[in-house]
Short mmCIF file of C-alpha atoms in Angstrom, two decimals:
data_model
loop_
_atom_site.label_atom_id
_atom_site.label_comp_id
_atom_site.label_asym_id
_atom_site.label_seq_id
_atom_site.Cartn_x
_atom_site.Cartn_y
_atom_site.Cartn_z
CA MET M 29 -9.19 2.50 7.14
CA GLY M 30 -6.68 5.03 5.91
CA GLY M 31 -7.14 7.05 2.75
CA VAL M 32 -7.50 3.99 0.51
CA GLY M 33 -9.26 1.72 2.99
CA THR M 34 -11.93 4.28 3.86
CA ILE M 35 -12.92 4.79 0.23
CA ALA M 36 -12.94 1.01 -0.25
CA ALA M 37 -15.16 0.52 2.82
CA TYR M 38 -17.49 3.33 1.80
CA GLY M 39 -17.76 2.01 -1.77
CA LEU M 40 -18.56 -1.50 -0.56
CA GLU M 41 -21.32 -0.18 1.70
CA PHE M 42 -22.54 2.31 -0.93
CA GLY M 43 -23.08 -0.44 -3.47
CA GLY M 44 -25.41 -2.24 -1.10
CA LYS M 45 -23.87 -5.65 -1.81
CA ALA M 46 -21.64 -5.94 1.24
CA GLU M 47 -21.65 -5.57 5.00
CA VAL M 48 -18.26 -4.25 6.09
CA THR M 49 -16.54 -4.96 9.37
CA ALA M 50 -13.56 -2.64 9.85
CA VAL M 51 -10.66 -3.33 12.20
CA VAL M 52 -9.39 0.04 13.38
CA ARG M 53 -6.84 0.74 16.07
CA SER M 54 -5.56 4.29 16.54
CA ASP M 55 -8.68 5.90 15.00
CA TYR M 56 -11.16 3.60 16.78
CA ASP M 57 -12.60 6.21 19.16
CA HIS M 58 -12.90 8.86 16.45
CA LEU M 59 -14.56 6.47 13.97
CA THR M 60 -17.03 4.98 16.45
CA GLN M 61 -17.96 8.28 18.08
CA LYS M 62 -17.87 10.74 15.18
CA GLY M 63 -17.34 8.79 11.99
CA PHE M 64 -15.07 9.93 9.16
CA ASP M 65 -15.91 12.95 7.01
CA ILE M 66 -15.19 12.31 3.33
CA GLU M 67 -14.77 14.82 0.52
CA SER M 68 -14.73 12.60 -2.54
CA CYS M 69 -14.48 13.23 -6.26
CA ASP M 70 -16.51 10.04 -6.73
CA TYR M 71 -19.11 10.24 -3.95
CA GLY M 72 -19.27 13.93 -3.05
CA SER M 73 -19.44 15.21 0.53
CA VAL M 74 -20.09 12.47 3.09
CA LYS M 75 -20.42 13.30 6.77
CA ALA M 76 -19.77 10.93 9.69
CA PHE M 77 -19.33 7.72 7.68
CA LYS M 78 -19.17 4.53 9.72
CA PRO M 79 -19.12 1.02 8.26
CA SER M 80 -21.63 -1.55 9.52
CA HIS M 81 -19.26 -2.79 12.23
CA VAL M 82 -16.05 -1.48 13.79
CA GLU M 83 -13.77 -3.52 16.03
CA LYS M 84 -10.40 -2.90 17.66
CA SER M 85 -8.96 -6.31 16.81
CA ILE M 86 -9.23 -9.04 14.20
CA GLU M 87 -10.06 -11.46 17.00
CA ALA M 88 -13.11 -9.41 17.98
CA ALA M 89 -14.13 -8.97 14.34
CA VAL M 90 -14.08 -12.72 13.72
CA LYS M 91 -15.80 -13.56 17.01
CA ASN M 92 -18.60 -11.02 16.60
CA HIS M 93 -19.13 -10.89 12.84
CA GLY M 94 -17.22 -13.70 11.12
CA PRO M 95 -16.48 -15.81 9.27
CA PHE M 96 -15.92 -13.55 6.27
CA GLU M 97 -16.20 -14.20 2.56
CA PHE M 98 -13.46 -11.66 1.84
CA ALA M 99 -10.68 -10.31 4.06
CA ILE M 100 -9.36 -7.04 2.63
CA PHE M 101 -5.97 -5.78 3.74
CA SER M 102 -5.55 -2.08 3.01
CA MET M 103 -3.12 -1.10 5.73
CA LYS M 104 0.45 -0.04 4.98
CA ASN M 105 2.61 -2.91 3.75
CA ILE M 106 5.58 -2.76 6.13
CA PRO M 107 7.01 -6.29 6.54
CA ASP M 108 9.97 -4.97 8.54
CA VAL M 109 7.55 -3.78 11.24
CA GLN M 110 4.25 -5.65 10.87
CA PRO M 111 4.15 -8.55 8.39
CA VAL M 112 0.66 -9.17 7.04
CA GLU M 113 0.79 -12.97 7.35
CA PRO M 114 0.11 -13.17 11.13
CA LEU M 115 -2.87 -10.86 10.65
CA ILE M 116 -4.23 -13.05 7.87
CA ASP M 117 -3.81 -16.08 10.11
CA GLU M 118 -6.18 -14.52 12.65
CA CYS M 119 -9.09 -14.23 10.21
CA TYR M 120 -8.44 -16.79 7.47
CA ARG M 121 -10.84 -19.70 7.22
CA LYS M 122 -11.35 -22.11 4.35
CA GLY M 123 -13.47 -20.19 1.88
CA THR M 124 -12.14 -16.76 2.87
CA ALA M 125 -10.54 -14.97 -0.06
CA ILE M 126 -7.62 -12.68 0.77
CA VAL M 127 -7.63 -9.30 -0.99
CA LEU M 128 -4.30 -7.45 -0.93
CA LEU M 129 -5.33 -3.85 -1.64
CA GLN M 130 -1.78 -2.72 -0.98
CA ASN M 131 1.26 -1.25 -2.64
CA GLY M 132 4.36 -3.15 -3.63
CA LEU M 133 5.80 -5.76 -5.93
CA GLY M 134 5.66 -9.50 -5.28
CA ILE M 135 3.66 -8.99 -2.09
CA GLU M 136 1.62 -12.13 -2.74
CA LYS M 137 4.66 -14.43 -2.46
CA PRO M 138 4.98 -14.60 1.37
CA VAL M 139 1.19 -14.85 1.65
CA LEU M 140 0.95 -17.85 -0.69
CA LYS M 141 3.91 -19.44 1.07
CA GLU M 142 2.01 -19.34 4.37
CA PHE M 143 -1.44 -20.04 2.88
CA PRO M 144 -0.75 -22.14 -0.23
CA GLU M 145 -4.38 -23.06 -0.92
CA ALA M 146 -5.88 -19.63 -0.29
CA ILE M 147 -7.45 -17.58 -3.06
CA VAL M 148 -5.36 -14.41 -3.09
CA ILE M 149 -6.59 -11.37 -5.02
CA SER M 150 -4.25 -8.55 -5.99
CA GLY M 151 -5.76 -5.07 -5.84
CA VAL M 152 -3.86 -2.22 -7.46
CA SER M 153 -5.54 1.10 -6.86
CA MET M 154 -4.71 4.32 -8.67
CA ILE M 155 -6.31 6.75 -6.26
CA SER M 156 -5.40 10.06 -4.67
CA SER M 157 -6.88 9.79 -1.21
CA THR M 158 -5.48 10.71 2.19
CA LEU M 159 -6.75 10.59 5.78
CA TYR M 160 -5.93 13.36 8.24
CA HIS M 161 -7.54 13.56 11.70
CA GLY M 162 -10.72 11.74 10.72
CA ALA M 163 -11.18 13.59 7.43
CA VAL M 164 -10.59 11.92 4.06
CA SER M 165 -9.63 14.00 1.03
CA HIS M 166 -10.28 11.94 -2.09
CA VAL M 167 -9.20 13.98 -5.14
CA GLY M 168 -8.30 11.28 -7.69
CA PRO M 169 -10.99 8.85 -8.94
CA ASP M 170 -10.98 5.33 -7.49
CA SER M 171 -9.63 3.24 -10.36
CA VAL M 172 -8.65 -0.25 -9.28
CA ALA M 173 -7.65 -3.49 -10.97
CA PHE M 174 -8.29 -6.80 -9.21
CA GLY M 175 -6.64 -9.98 -10.42
CA VAL M 176 -5.80 -13.49 -9.28
CA CYS M 177 -2.45 -14.44 -7.77
CA ASP M 178 -2.60 -18.04 -8.98
CA ASN M 179 -1.88 -20.40 -6.09
CA GLY M 180 -1.30 -23.37 -8.41
CA LYS M 181 -3.40 -25.56 -6.12
CA LEU M 182 -6.95 -24.75 -7.20
CA PRO M 183 -8.31 -24.54 -10.77
CA LEU M 184 -7.63 -21.06 -12.16
CA ASP M 185 -11.26 -20.80 -13.28
CA GLU M 186 -12.38 -21.27 -9.67
CA GLN M 187 -10.00 -18.57 -8.42
CA THR M 188 -11.06 -16.23 -11.23
CA ALA M 189 -14.75 -16.68 -10.42
CA VAL M 190 -14.15 -15.59 -6.82
CA CYS M 191 -12.18 -12.56 -8.01
CA LYS M 192 -14.93 -11.55 -10.43
CA ARG M 193 -17.54 -11.92 -7.69
CA PHE M 194 -15.52 -9.48 -5.58
CA ILE M 195 -15.31 -7.08 -8.53
CA ASP M 196 -19.10 -7.18 -8.83
CA ILE M 197 -19.46 -6.40 -5.11
CA TYR M 198 -16.87 -3.60 -5.23
CA SER M 199 -18.26 -1.90 -8.36
CA THR M 200 -20.58 1.01 -7.58
CA GLY M 201 -21.04 2.76 -10.92
CA LYS M 202 -19.02 5.66 -9.52
CA ASN M 203 -15.64 3.93 -9.40
CA VAL M 204 -13.71 2.27 -12.22
CA VAL M 205 -13.10 -1.41 -11.48
CA LYS M 206 -11.72 -3.99 -13.87
CA PHE M 207 -10.48 -7.55 -13.92
CA ASP M 208 -6.69 -7.64 -14.12
CA GLU M 209 -5.50 -10.16 -16.70
CA ASN M 210 -1.86 -9.54 -15.85
CA VAL M 211 -1.19 -8.79 -12.17
CA LYS M 212 2.58 -8.68 -12.67
CA TYR M 213 2.34 -5.98 -15.37
CA THR M 214 -0.06 -3.87 -13.31
CA ARG M 215 2.15 -3.91 -10.23
CA TRP M 216 5.26 -2.95 -12.24
CA ARG M 217 3.23 -0.18 -13.87
CA LYS M 218 2.25 1.36 -10.52
CA LEU M 219 5.86 1.12 -9.36
CA ILE M 220 6.69 3.73 -12.02
CA TYR M 221 4.90 6.18 -9.70
CA ASN M 222 5.45 4.72 -6.27
CA ALA M 223 9.15 3.86 -6.38
CA THR M 224 10.02 7.27 -7.85
CA ILE M 225 7.55 10.10 -7.17
CA ASN M 226 6.30 8.66 -3.88
CA SER M 227 9.82 8.00 -2.58
CA THR M 228 11.25 11.36 -3.64
CA CYS M 229 8.35 13.33 -2.18
CA ALA M 230 8.79 11.47 1.11
CA LEU M 231 12.51 12.21 1.30
CA THR M 232 12.22 15.88 0.32
CA ASP M 233 9.03 16.67 2.29
CA ALA M 234 7.62 18.23 -0.89
CA ASP M 235 4.31 17.41 -2.56
CA ILE M 236 4.41 16.47 -6.24
CA GLY M 237 3.59 19.99 -7.42
CA ARG M 238 6.44 21.53 -5.46
CA LEU M 239 8.74 18.66 -6.40
CA GLU M 240 8.22 19.56 -10.06
CA LEU M 241 8.57 23.32 -9.56
CA PHE M 242 11.75 22.81 -7.51
CA GLY M 243 13.40 20.62 -10.15
CA GLY M 244 13.09 17.18 -8.54
CA ILE M 245 11.09 15.58 -11.36
CA ASP M 246 13.81 16.01 -13.99
CA SER M 247 16.81 15.45 -11.72
CA ILE M 248 15.57 12.47 -9.68
CA VAL M 249 12.19 11.09 -10.74
CA ARG M 250 12.73 10.63 -14.47
CA PRO M 251 16.10 8.82 -14.04
CA ALA M 252 14.53 6.56 -11.41
CA MET M 253 11.58 5.83 -13.71
CA LYS M 254 13.98 4.75 -16.46
CA GLU M 255 15.55 2.32 -14.00
CA ILE M 256 12.15 0.83 -13.10
CA ARG M 257 11.38 0.34 -16.80
CA ALA M 258 14.74 -1.40 -17.31
CA ILE M 259 14.24 -3.73 -14.33
CA ALA M 260 10.68 -4.53 -15.38
CA LYS M 261 11.84 -5.33 -18.92
CA ALA M 262 14.45 -7.71 -17.56
CA ASP M 263 11.63 -9.31 -15.57
CA GLY M 264 9.54 -9.81 -18.71
CA VAL M 265 7.35 -6.70 -18.44
CA ASP M 266 7.70 -4.11 -21.21
CA LEU M 267 6.37 -0.79 -19.93
CA PRO M 268 5.89 1.89 -22.62
CA GLU M 269 7.99 5.02 -22.34
CA SER M 270 4.78 7.10 -22.33
CA ILE M 271 3.87 5.70 -18.89
CA MET M 272 6.48 7.97 -17.30
CA GLU M 273 4.75 11.16 -18.43
CA ASP M 274 1.33 9.69 -17.63
CA MET M 275 2.37 9.13 -14.02
CA ILE M 276 4.07 12.52 -13.68
CA ARG M 277 0.87 14.21 -14.90
CA SER M 278 -1.54 12.00 -12.93
CA ASP M 279 -1.96 14.49 -10.06
CA ASP M 280 -2.08 17.67 -12.16
CA GLY M 281 -4.08 20.48 -10.64
CA GLU M 282 -3.48 19.33 -7.07
CA TRP M 283 -0.76 20.02 -4.50
CA TYR M 284 -0.95 16.31 -3.85
CA ALA M 285 1.08 14.67 -1.10
CA PRO M 286 1.61 10.97 -1.99
CA SER M 287 1.13 8.27 0.63
CA MET M 288 4.76 7.91 1.74
CA LEU M 289 5.05 11.66 2.27
CA VAL M 290 1.87 11.57 4.36
CA ASP M 291 3.38 8.73 6.40
CA ILE M 292 6.60 10.67 7.03
CA ARG M 293 4.70 13.81 8.00
CA LYS M 294 2.60 11.79 10.46
CA GLY M 295 5.70 10.17 11.93
CA ASN M 296 4.61 6.77 10.63
CA TYR M 297 6.53 3.97 8.97
CA CYS M 298 6.76 3.92 5.18
CA GLU M 299 6.50 1.12 2.62
CA TYR M 300 9.98 1.40 1.18
CA LYS M 301 10.82 -2.31 1.34
CA VAL M 302 7.94 -3.59 -0.81
CA ILE M 303 8.00 -0.59 -3.15
CA VAL M 304 11.70 0.05 -3.75
CA GLY M 305 13.44 -2.86 -2.03
CA ASN M 306 11.58 -5.62 -3.88
CA ALA M 307 12.28 -3.92 -7.21
CA LEU M 308 15.98 -3.75 -6.34
CA ASP M 309 15.93 -7.45 -5.44
CA VAL M 310 14.75 -8.17 -8.99
CA ALA M 311 17.40 -5.79 -10.37
CA LYS M 312 20.11 -7.70 -8.52
CA GLU M 313 18.73 -11.04 -9.70
CA LYS M 314 18.57 -9.85 -13.32
CA GLY M 315 21.87 -7.93 -13.31
CA VAL M 316 20.34 -4.47 -13.90
CA ASP M 317 22.12 -1.39 -12.54
CA ALA M 318 19.84 0.95 -10.57
CA PRO M 319 21.99 3.62 -8.87
CA VAL M 320 19.22 6.22 -8.35
CA LEU M 321 16.79 3.70 -6.85
CA THR M 322 19.58 2.34 -4.65
CA VAL M 323 20.23 5.79 -3.18
CA LEU M 324 16.49 6.36 -2.65
CA TYR M 325 16.20 2.98 -0.90
CA ASN M 326 19.16 3.56 1.42
CA LEU M 327 17.94 7.04 2.37
CA LEU M 328 14.46 5.67 3.09
CA HIS M 329 16.04 2.94 5.21
CA VAL M 330 17.71 5.59 7.38
CA VAL M 331 14.38 7.42 7.71
CA GLN M 332 12.65 4.17 8.69
CA MET M 333 15.27 3.50 11.34
CA ARG M 334 14.84 7.03 12.68
CA THR M 335 11.08 6.39 12.94
CA MET M 336 11.73 3.10 14.75
CA GLU M 337 13.88 4.90 17.30
CA GLN M 338 11.21 7.58 17.78
CA LYS M 339 8.63 4.85 18.36
CA GLU M 340 11.03 3.18 20.83
CA LYS M 341 11.48 -0.02 18.86
CA PHE M 342 15.06 0.08 20.15
CA THR M 343 17.15 2.20 22.49
CA LEU M 344 20.56 3.57 21.64
CA PRO M 345 23.34 4.01 24.23
CA ALA M 346 24.08 7.45 25.64
CA LYS M 347 27.60 7.29 24.23
CA ARG M 348 27.89 6.90 20.47
CA PRO M 349 29.32 3.48 19.57
CA LEU M 350 32.11 3.35 17.00
CA PRO M 351 32.69 0.75 14.25
CA LYS M 352 35.37 -0.97 16.36
CA ASP M 353 32.75 -1.61 19.09
CA ASN M 354 30.75 -3.98 16.81
CA PHE M 355 27.55 -2.56 18.27
CA LYS M 356 24.32 -4.25 17.17
CA ILE M 357 20.85 -2.75 17.52
CA GLU M 358 18.56 -4.89 19.64
CA TYR M 359 14.89 -4.58 18.73
CA LYS M 360 12.16 -4.72 21.34
#
């Protein structure tokens, strides 16, 4: 239950069609004792929100409240640190639909590889919502597209019916929810924002308003957006040129800090692999040059490694090793 997950949980409870069990770790005490305060452009001022049930682990959630019709994954998508598949394995039962309300491109592929007969729903949310110290600031309307990641094992009509049932449950009349006919297009479209604005804000420690005033939109973001459009086109997705300006203007009026910048400021890991790395994998496969995105990716990789060291995922020797030493980092 970060910025996105909290609004999702609140919306599900608000609609009166769902009973939500949230698995929360670091914020468990705050959520259970005080609840989260929400200032939302969709729902107004909400004090001390708690979902129906809160547990510290998936195991406890399943034992005390399962099995579940839908398992929604809204945590950061960081496969280099915490792959989502082992977490799914803890709660997946036949009949449980997996909802990936997460950033990134091609994120359904490893899930369907591990759970080939599961119904997997892609959720792409265009929302400006952040969580700081138990308070959620939700300044951009919750607009989300849910679509089927066809597993090729079950009839598509059956998978679609489950997805549309979830859409009915998630729709509150205050959010904008639609069925996604083309999951691939939608995920490439969001990458126009996430791989460029999100990445650059994270690396410069500047919100999108300051990034524009300081010149970063024209010098970095627009060239990177052109690369995303070129890669997407090579992958069969033709994004209109107008989408670049739409994304640049999407947070107008707010000194908005995108999710990766919030992660960096909190000292957390960021989603650079699924957002930028997966796009570059497609670029390599299709023979598309992407020099700006490559630099952004490599800089974010260094930042991620710095965060790993700070979180003691590995320990470096007191004396700096040199290339001739063939030193290899050993992860804990």
